[in-house]
Coordinates of C-alpha atoms in Angstrom, one line a residue:
X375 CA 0.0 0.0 0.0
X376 CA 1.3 3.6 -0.5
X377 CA 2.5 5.4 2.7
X378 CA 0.0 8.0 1.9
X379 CA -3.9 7.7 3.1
X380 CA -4.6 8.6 -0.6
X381 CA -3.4 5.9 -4.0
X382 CA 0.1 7.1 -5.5
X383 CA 0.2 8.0 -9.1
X384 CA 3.6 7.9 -10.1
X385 CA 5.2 8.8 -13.1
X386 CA 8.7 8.1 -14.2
X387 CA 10.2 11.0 -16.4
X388 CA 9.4 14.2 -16.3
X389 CA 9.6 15.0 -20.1
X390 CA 6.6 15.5 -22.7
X391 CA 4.7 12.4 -21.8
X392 CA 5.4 12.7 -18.3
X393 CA 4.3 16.5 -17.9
X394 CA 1.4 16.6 -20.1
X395 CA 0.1 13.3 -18.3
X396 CA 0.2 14.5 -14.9
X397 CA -1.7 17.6 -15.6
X398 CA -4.2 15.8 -17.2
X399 CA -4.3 13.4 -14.0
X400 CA -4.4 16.7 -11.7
X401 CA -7.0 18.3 -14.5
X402 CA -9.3 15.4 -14.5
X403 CA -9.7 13.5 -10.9
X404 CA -11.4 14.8 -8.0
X405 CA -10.0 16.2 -4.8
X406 CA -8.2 14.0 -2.8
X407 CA -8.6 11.3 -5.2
X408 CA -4.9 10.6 -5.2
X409 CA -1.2 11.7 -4.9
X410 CA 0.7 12.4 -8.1
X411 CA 4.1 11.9 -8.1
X412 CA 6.8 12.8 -10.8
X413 CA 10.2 12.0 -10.8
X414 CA 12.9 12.8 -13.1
X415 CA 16.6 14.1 -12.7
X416 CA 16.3 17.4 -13.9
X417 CA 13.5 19.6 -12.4
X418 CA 12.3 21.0 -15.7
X419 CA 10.6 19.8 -19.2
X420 CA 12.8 20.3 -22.6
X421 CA 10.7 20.7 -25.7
X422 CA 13.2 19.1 -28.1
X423 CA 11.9 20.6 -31.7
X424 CA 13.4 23.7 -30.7
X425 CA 17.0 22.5 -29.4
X426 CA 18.1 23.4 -33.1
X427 CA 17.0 27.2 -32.5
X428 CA 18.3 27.4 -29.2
X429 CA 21.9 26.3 -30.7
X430 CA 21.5 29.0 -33.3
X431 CA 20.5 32.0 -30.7
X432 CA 17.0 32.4 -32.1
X433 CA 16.0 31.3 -29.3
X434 CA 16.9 31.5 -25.5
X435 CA 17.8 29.0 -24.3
X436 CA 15.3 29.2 -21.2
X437 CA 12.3 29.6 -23.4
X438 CA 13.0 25.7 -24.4
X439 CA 12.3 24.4 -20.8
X440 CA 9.5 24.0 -18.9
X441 CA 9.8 24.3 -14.8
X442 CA 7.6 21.2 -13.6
X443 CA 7.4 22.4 -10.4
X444 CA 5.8 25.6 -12.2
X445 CA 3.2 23.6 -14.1
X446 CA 2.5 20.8 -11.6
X447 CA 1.8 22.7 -8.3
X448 CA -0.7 19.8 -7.1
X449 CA 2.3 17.1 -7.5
X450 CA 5.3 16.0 -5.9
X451 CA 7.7 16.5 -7.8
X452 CA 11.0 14.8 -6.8
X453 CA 14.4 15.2 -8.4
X454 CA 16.3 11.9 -9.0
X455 CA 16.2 8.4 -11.1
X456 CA 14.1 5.6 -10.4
X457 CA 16.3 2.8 -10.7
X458 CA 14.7 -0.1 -10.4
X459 CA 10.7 -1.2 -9.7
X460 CA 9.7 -4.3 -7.8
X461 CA 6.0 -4.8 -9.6
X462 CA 4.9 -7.4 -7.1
X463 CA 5.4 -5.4 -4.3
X464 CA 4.6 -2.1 -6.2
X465 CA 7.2 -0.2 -5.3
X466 CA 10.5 1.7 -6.8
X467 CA 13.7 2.6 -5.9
X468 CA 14.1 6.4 -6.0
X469 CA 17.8 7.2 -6.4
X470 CA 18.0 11.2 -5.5
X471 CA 20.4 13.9 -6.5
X472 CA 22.1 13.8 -2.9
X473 CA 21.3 11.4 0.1
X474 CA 20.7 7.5 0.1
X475 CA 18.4 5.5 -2.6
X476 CA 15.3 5.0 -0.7
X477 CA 12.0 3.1 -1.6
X478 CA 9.0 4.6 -2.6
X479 CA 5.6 2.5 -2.8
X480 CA 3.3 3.6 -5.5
X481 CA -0.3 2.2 -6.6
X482 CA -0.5 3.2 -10.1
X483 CA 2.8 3.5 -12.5
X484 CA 2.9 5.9 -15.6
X485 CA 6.4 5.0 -17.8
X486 CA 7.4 8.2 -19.8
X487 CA 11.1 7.8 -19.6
X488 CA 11.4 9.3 -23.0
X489 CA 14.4 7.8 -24.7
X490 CA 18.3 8.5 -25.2
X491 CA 20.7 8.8 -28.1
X492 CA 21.6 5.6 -30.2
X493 CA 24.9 5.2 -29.9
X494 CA 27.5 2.5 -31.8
X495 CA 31.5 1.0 -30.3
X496 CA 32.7 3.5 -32.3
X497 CA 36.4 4.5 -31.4
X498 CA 37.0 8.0 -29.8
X499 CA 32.8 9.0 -30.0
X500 CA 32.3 9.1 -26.4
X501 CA 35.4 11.3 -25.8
X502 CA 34.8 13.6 -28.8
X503 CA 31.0 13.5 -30.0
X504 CA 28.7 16.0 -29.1
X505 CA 24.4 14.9 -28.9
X506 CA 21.9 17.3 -29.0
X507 CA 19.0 15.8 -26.7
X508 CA 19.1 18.5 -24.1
X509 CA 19.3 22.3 -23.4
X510 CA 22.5 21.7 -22.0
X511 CA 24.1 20.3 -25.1
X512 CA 22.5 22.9 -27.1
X513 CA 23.9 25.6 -25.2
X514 CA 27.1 23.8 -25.1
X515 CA 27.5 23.4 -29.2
X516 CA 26.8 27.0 -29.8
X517 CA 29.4 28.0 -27.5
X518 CA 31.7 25.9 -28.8
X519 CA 31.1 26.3 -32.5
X520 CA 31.6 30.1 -31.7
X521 CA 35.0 29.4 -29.6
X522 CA 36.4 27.5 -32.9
X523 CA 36.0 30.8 -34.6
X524 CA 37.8 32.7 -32.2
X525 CA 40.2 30.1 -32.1
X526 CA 40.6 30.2 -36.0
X527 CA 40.6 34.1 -36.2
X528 CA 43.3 34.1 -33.7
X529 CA 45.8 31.7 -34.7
X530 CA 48.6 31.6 -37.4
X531 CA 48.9 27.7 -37.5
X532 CA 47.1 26.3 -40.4
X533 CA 45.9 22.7 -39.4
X534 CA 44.9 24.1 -36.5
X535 CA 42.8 26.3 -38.2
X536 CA 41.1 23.8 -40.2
X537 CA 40.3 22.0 -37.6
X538 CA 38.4 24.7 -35.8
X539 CA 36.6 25.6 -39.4
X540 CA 35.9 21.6 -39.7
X541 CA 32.2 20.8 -38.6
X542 CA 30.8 17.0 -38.8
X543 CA 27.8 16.1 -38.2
X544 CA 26.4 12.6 -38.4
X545 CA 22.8 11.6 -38.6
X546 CA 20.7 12.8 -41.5
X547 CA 16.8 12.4 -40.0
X548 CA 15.5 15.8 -38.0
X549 CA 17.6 16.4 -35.5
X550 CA 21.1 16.7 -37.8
X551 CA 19.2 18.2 -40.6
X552 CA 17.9 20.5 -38.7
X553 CA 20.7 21.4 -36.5
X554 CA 23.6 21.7 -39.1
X555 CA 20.8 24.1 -40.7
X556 CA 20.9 26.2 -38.3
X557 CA 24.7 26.0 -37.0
X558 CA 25.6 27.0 -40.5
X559 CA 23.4 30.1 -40.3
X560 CA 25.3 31.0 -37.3
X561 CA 28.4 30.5 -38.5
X562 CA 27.7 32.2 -41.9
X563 CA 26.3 35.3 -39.4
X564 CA 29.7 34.8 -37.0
X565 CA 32.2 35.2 -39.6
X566 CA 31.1 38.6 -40.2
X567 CA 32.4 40.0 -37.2
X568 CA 35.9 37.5 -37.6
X569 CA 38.1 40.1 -40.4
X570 CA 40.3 36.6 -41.2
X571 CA 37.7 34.0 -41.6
X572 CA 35.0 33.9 -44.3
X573 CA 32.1 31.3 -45.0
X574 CA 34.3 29.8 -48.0
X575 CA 36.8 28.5 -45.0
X576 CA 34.3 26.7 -43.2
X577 CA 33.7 23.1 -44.1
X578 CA 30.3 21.6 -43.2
X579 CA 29.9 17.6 -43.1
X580 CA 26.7 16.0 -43.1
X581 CA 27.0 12.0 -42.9
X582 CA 23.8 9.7 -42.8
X583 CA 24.1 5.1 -43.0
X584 CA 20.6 6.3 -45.4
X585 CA 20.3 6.9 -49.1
X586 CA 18.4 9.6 -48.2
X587 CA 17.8 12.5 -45.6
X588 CA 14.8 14.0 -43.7
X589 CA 12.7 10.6 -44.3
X590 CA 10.0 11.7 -42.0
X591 CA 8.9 14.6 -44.9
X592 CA 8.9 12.0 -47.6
X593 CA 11.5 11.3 -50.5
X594 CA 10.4 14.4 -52.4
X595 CA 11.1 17.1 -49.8
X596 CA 13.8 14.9 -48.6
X597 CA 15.9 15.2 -52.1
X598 CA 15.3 18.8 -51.7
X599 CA 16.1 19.0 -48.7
X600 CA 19.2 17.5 -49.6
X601 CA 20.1 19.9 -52.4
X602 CA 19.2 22.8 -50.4
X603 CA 22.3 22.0 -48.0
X604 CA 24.4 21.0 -51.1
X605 CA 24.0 25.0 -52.2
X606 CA 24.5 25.9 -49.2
X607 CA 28.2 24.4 -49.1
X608 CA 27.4 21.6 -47.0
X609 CA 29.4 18.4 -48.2
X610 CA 26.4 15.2 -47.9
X611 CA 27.4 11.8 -47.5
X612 CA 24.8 9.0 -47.6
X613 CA 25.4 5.2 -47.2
X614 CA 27.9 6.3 -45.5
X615 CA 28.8 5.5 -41.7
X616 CA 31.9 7.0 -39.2
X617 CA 34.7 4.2 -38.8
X618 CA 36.6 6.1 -36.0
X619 CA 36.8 9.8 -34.5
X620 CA 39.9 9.3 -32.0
X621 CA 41.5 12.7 -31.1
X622 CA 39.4 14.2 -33.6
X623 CA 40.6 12.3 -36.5
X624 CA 37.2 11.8 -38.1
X625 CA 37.4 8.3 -40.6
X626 CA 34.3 7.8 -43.1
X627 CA 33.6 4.5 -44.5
X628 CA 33.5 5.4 -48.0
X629 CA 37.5 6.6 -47.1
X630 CA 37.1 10.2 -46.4
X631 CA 39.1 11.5 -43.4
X632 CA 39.3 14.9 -41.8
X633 CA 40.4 16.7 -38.9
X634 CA 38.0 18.5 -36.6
X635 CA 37.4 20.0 -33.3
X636 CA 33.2 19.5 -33.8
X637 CA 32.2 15.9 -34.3
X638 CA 28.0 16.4 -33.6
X639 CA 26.2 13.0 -33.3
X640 CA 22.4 12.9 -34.2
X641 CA 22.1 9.5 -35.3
X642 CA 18.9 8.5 -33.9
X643 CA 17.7 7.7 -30.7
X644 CA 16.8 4.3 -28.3
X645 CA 14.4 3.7 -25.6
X646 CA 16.2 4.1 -22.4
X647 CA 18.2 1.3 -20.9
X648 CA 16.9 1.6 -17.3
X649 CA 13.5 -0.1 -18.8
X650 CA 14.9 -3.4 -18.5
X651 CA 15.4 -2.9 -14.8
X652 CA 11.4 -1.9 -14.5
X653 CA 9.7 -5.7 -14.5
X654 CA 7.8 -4.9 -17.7
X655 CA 7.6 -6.3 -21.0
X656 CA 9.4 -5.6 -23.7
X657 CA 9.7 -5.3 -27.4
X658 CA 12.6 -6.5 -29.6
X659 CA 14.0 -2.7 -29.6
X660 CA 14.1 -2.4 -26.1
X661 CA 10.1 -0.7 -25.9
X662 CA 7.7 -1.0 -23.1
X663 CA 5.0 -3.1 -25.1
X664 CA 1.5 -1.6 -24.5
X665 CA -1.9 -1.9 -25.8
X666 CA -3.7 0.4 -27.6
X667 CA -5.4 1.6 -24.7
X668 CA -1.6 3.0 -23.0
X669 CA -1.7 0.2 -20.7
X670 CA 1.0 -2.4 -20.6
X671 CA 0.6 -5.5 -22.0
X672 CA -0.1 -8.0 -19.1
X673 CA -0.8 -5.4 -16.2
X674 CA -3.8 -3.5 -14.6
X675 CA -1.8 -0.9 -13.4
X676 CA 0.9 0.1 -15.4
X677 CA 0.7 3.0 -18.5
X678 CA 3.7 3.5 -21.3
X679 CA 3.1 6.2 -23.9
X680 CA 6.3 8.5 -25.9
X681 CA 9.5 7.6 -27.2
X682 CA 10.3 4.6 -24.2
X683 CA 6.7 2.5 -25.7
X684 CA 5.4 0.5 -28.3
X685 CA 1.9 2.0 -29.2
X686 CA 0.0 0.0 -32.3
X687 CA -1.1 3.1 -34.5
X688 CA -4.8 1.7 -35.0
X689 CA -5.0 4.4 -37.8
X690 CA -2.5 3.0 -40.0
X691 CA -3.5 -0.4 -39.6
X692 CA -7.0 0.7 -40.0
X693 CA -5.6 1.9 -43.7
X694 CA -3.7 -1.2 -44.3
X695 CA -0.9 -1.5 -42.5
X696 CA -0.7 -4.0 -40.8
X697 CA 2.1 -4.0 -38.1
X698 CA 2.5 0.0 -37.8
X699 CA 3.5 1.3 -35.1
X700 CA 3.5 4.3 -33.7
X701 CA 6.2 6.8 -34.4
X702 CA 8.7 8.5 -31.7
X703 CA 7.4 12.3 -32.2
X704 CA 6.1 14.9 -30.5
X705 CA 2.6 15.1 -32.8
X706 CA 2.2 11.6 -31.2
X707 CA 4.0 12.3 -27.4
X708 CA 1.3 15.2 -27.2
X709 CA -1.9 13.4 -27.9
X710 CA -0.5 10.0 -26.2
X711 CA 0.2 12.4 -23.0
X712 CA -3.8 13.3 -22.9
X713 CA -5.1 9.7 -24.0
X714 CA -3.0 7.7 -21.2
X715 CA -4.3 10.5 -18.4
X716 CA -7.7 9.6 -19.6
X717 CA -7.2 5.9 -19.1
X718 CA -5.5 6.2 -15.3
X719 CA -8.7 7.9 -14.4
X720 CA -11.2 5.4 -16.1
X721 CA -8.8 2.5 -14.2
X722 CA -8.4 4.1 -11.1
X723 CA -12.1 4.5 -11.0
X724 CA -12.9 1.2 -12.4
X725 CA -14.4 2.1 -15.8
X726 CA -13.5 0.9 -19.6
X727 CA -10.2 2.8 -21.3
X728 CA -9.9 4.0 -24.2
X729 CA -7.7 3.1 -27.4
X730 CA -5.4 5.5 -28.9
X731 CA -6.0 6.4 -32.2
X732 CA -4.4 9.5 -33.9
X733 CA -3.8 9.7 -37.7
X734 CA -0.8 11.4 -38.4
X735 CA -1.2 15.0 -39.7
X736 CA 2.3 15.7 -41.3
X737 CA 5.6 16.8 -40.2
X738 CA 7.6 19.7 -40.7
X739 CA 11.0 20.7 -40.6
X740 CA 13.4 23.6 -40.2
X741 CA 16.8 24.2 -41.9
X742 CA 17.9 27.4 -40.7
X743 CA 16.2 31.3 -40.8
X744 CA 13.3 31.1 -43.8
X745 CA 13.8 28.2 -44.6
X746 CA 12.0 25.1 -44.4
X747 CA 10.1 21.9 -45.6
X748 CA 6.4 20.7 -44.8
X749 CA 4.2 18.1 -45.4
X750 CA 0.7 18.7 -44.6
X751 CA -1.7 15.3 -44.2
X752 CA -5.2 16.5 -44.6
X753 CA -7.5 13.6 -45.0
X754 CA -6.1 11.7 -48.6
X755 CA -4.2 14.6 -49.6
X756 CA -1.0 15.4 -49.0
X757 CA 0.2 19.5 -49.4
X758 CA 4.0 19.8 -49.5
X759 CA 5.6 22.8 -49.2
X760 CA 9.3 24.0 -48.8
X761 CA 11.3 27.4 -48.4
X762 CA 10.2 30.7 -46.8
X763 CA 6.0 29.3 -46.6
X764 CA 7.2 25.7 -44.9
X765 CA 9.3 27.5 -42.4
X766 CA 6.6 29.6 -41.4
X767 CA 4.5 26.0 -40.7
X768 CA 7.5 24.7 -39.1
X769 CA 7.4 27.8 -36.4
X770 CA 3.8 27.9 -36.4
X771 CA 3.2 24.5 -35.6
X772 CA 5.5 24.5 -33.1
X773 CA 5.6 27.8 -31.3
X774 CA 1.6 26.7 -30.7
X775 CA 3.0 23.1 -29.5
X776 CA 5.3 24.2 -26.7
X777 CA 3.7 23.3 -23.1
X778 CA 2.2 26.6 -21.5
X779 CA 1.0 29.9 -22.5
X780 CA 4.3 31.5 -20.8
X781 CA 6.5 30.1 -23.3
X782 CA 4.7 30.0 -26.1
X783 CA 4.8 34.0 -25.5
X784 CA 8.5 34.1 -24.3
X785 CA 9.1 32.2 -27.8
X786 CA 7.2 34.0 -30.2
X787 CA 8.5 37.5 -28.2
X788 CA 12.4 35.9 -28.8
X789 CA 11.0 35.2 -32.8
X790 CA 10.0 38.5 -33.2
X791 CA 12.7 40.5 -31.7
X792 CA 14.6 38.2 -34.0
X793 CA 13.2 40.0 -37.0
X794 CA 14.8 43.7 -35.7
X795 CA 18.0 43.0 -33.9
X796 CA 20.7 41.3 -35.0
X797 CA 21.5 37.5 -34.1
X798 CA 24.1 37.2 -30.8
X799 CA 27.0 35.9 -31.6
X800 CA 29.1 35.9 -28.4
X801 CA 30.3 32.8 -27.0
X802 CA 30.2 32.2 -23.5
X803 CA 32.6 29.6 -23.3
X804 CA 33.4 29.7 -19.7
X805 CA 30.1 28.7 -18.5
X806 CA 31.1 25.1 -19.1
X807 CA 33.9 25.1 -16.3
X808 CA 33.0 29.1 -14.5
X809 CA 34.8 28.4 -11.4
X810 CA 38.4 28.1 -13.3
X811 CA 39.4 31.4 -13.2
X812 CA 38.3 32.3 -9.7
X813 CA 39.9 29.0 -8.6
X814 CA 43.2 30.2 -10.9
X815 CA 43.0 33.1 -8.5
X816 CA 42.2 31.9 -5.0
X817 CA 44.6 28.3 -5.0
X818 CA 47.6 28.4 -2.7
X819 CA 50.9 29.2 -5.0
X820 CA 53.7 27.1 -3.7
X821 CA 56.5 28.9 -1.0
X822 CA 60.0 28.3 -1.8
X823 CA 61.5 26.0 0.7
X824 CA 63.5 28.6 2.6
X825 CA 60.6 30.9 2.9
X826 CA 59.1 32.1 6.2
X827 CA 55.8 30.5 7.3
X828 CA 52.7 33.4 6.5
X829 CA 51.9 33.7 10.0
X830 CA 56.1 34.8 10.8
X831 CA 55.4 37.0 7.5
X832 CA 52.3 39.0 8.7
X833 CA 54.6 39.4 11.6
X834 CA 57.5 40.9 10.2
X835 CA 55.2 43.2 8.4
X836 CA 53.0 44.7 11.2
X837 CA 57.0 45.1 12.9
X838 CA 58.1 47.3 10.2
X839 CA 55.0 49.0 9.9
X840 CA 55.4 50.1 13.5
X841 CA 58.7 50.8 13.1
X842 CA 58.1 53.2 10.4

């Protein structure tokens, strides 16, 4: 039983699913009715879509987080992992920031863990890549993209040089479309200010395993998708996967190898590992199974929906398809979130669930400032836009799609300001380590052997003031 009087809600991860399913849990039940709990390590929501802009400086980097304690005033809200999960006894083991693991019982169990970047046994990746799955990696790409400038700007040795100017990125679907997009906006806007370095030094490396990129928007955007980039300057290679990236030594497949200080990897993502510690079914990719209702397969009180589940998308199987599934993205995360706080009501209280059934309106994608490419699902047809018209779709959609009216407004305030000032292009480099310099400063400097201990020192000096 929980240790409250009331049954425990409680949902693992804190992300989309997580945050949009607790507030439809606190929405929907009565007073009383139960204690929501959410626990996740960080204390705030990212809205991943805009990770991208918030690399580029078109938007702050704030304005891409949501606060849960903020949104979820009627939950707890506890920082830390859940580690493990004993289903028979119905209770997990709550790992926080500081302290001892502790056990926390629970009554009803929401799994929104979200997932985490795919990663391969590639030599010198973990040392040197750079994933773009949260704020923090955001922030810390843009500031280092800029520091390569400086760094190239500032020095006389060649190599060196091209390695700062050297920018790989591997993984061809949104994420590394859409971010090298914008990064080479940035850098294209950056080397203004830089009197020795133009765009025509830069080199821009896109590499995808695919034969195509952006497959989410179909083949046609995707191809021009593809020679967009090309005209842009950005060298594309597909069927193509990274051997090696030791000390920055970047080695292609297909033979290519180049030096470079930014080595970006965006190739794809995975349910998260700690799912096979949670006493739940599982799907060959490492996926909670669940029914079409959000409820696990084989339990009465467990709910999976986002990136970490295995949904069956009734409306492509309604059309034909047989075994679809339903994708990892936020058009689905959203409407999942809403759906699986339905069904904890209707079990909590006893009543028939729901199923899940979303047909999928499009997708959209941006590839830097005006430009874009969309593909709007309504009903049999399909509208496909791309430049300046798909971009606006791509903000659109999205600037409407971030959680709460206070960011939508602190986004679409950053856009527009956007549109009269001039992008920032300052790198603040020393946030990634900003005690250095103080500790350069305060750190005890070592006393030649024969000198006087301090205290004989301060002495000697208040003598001979005195004297004097």
């Amino acid at each position: 039983m929980s240790t409250t009087e009331r049954p425990r809600i409680l949902v693992v991860g804190g992300g989309y699913v997580g945050l949009y399913a607790a507030r439809r849990i606190l929405k929907k039940m009565r007073y009383g009715e139960a204690t929501v709990t959410v626990v996740d390590p960080r204390s705030y929501m990212t809205y991943q879509p805009f990770l991208p802009e918030a690399a580029a400086g078109s938007i702050s980097p704030r304005h891409v987080v949501v606060p849960l304690r903020r949104v979820l005033p009627g939950a707890e809200v506890l920082t830390g992992r859940v580690t493990t999960i004993d289903q028979d006894r119905k209770v997990a083991s709550i790992t926080p920031l500081v302290g001892d693991s502790y056990e926390l019982p629970f009554d009803y169990l929401v799994v929104a863990l979200g997932a985490v970047s795919r990663t391969f046994p590639i030599p010198g990746l973990a040392e040197q890549g750079i994933g773009m799955k949260g704020v923090e990696e955001a922030i810390g790409l843009r500031n280092h993209v800029l520091e390569q400038l400086d760094k190239a700007d500032s020095t006389k040795d060649e190599e060196a040089r091209r390695r700062a100017l050297t920018f790989v990125f591997v993984g061809g679907g949104f994420a590394g479309a859409e971010t090298i997009g914008e990064i080479e906006d940035l850098a294209r806007d950056a080397c203004k200010y830089y009197p020795s370095v133009k765009r025509e030094d830069m080199r821009f490396v896109l590499v995808d395993a695919a034969d195509k990129i952006l497959p989410e928007v179909g083949p046609q955007l995707g191809k021009w998708g593809l020679e967009h980039l090309k005209k842009r300057g950005v060298e594309v290679y597909l069927e193509t996967s990274m051997n090696s990236c030791v000390d920055g030594r970047v080695v292609l497949a297909n033979g290519l190898e180049v030096d470079s200080n930014t080595i970006v990897w965006t190739a794809g993502v995975k349910p998260n590992p700690v799912l096979a510690r949670y006493g739940l079914p599982l799907g060959p990719r490492g996926h909670v199974e669940a029914e079409a209702t959000l409820q696990v397969k084989g339990t009465s009180h467990v709910w999976a929906a986002g990136d970490n589940a295995q949904v069956p998308d009734l409306a492509a199987r309604a059309a034909g398809n047989k075994d679809a599934w339903c994708p990892p993205n936020a058009q689905h995360a959203l409407r999942q979130a809403k759906a699986l706080g339905d069904n904890v009501i209707s079990g909590m209280r006893g009543f028939p669930q729901s199923d899940y059934k979303h047909a999928n309106k499009g997708a959209v994608a941006g590839l830097g400032l005006h430009k874009g490419v969309a593909m709007i699902v309504m009903g049999k047809m399909k509208i496909k836009l791309k430049g300046r018209l798909a971009w606006y779709m791509h903000r659109g959609y999205h600037g409407m799609a971030v959680p709460t009216w206070n960011r939508k407004i602190r986004v679409f305030a950053d856009w527009t300001l956007g549109m009269f000032l001039k992008r920032e292009v300052v790198s603040l480099g020393a946030m990634e380590n900003p005690r250095e310099e103080f500790y350069e400063a305060a750190r005890p400097t070592p006393r030649p052997a024969d000198a006087k201990p301090i205290q004989e020192q301060r002495d000697a000096e208040k003598a001979g003031a005195k004297a004097s």
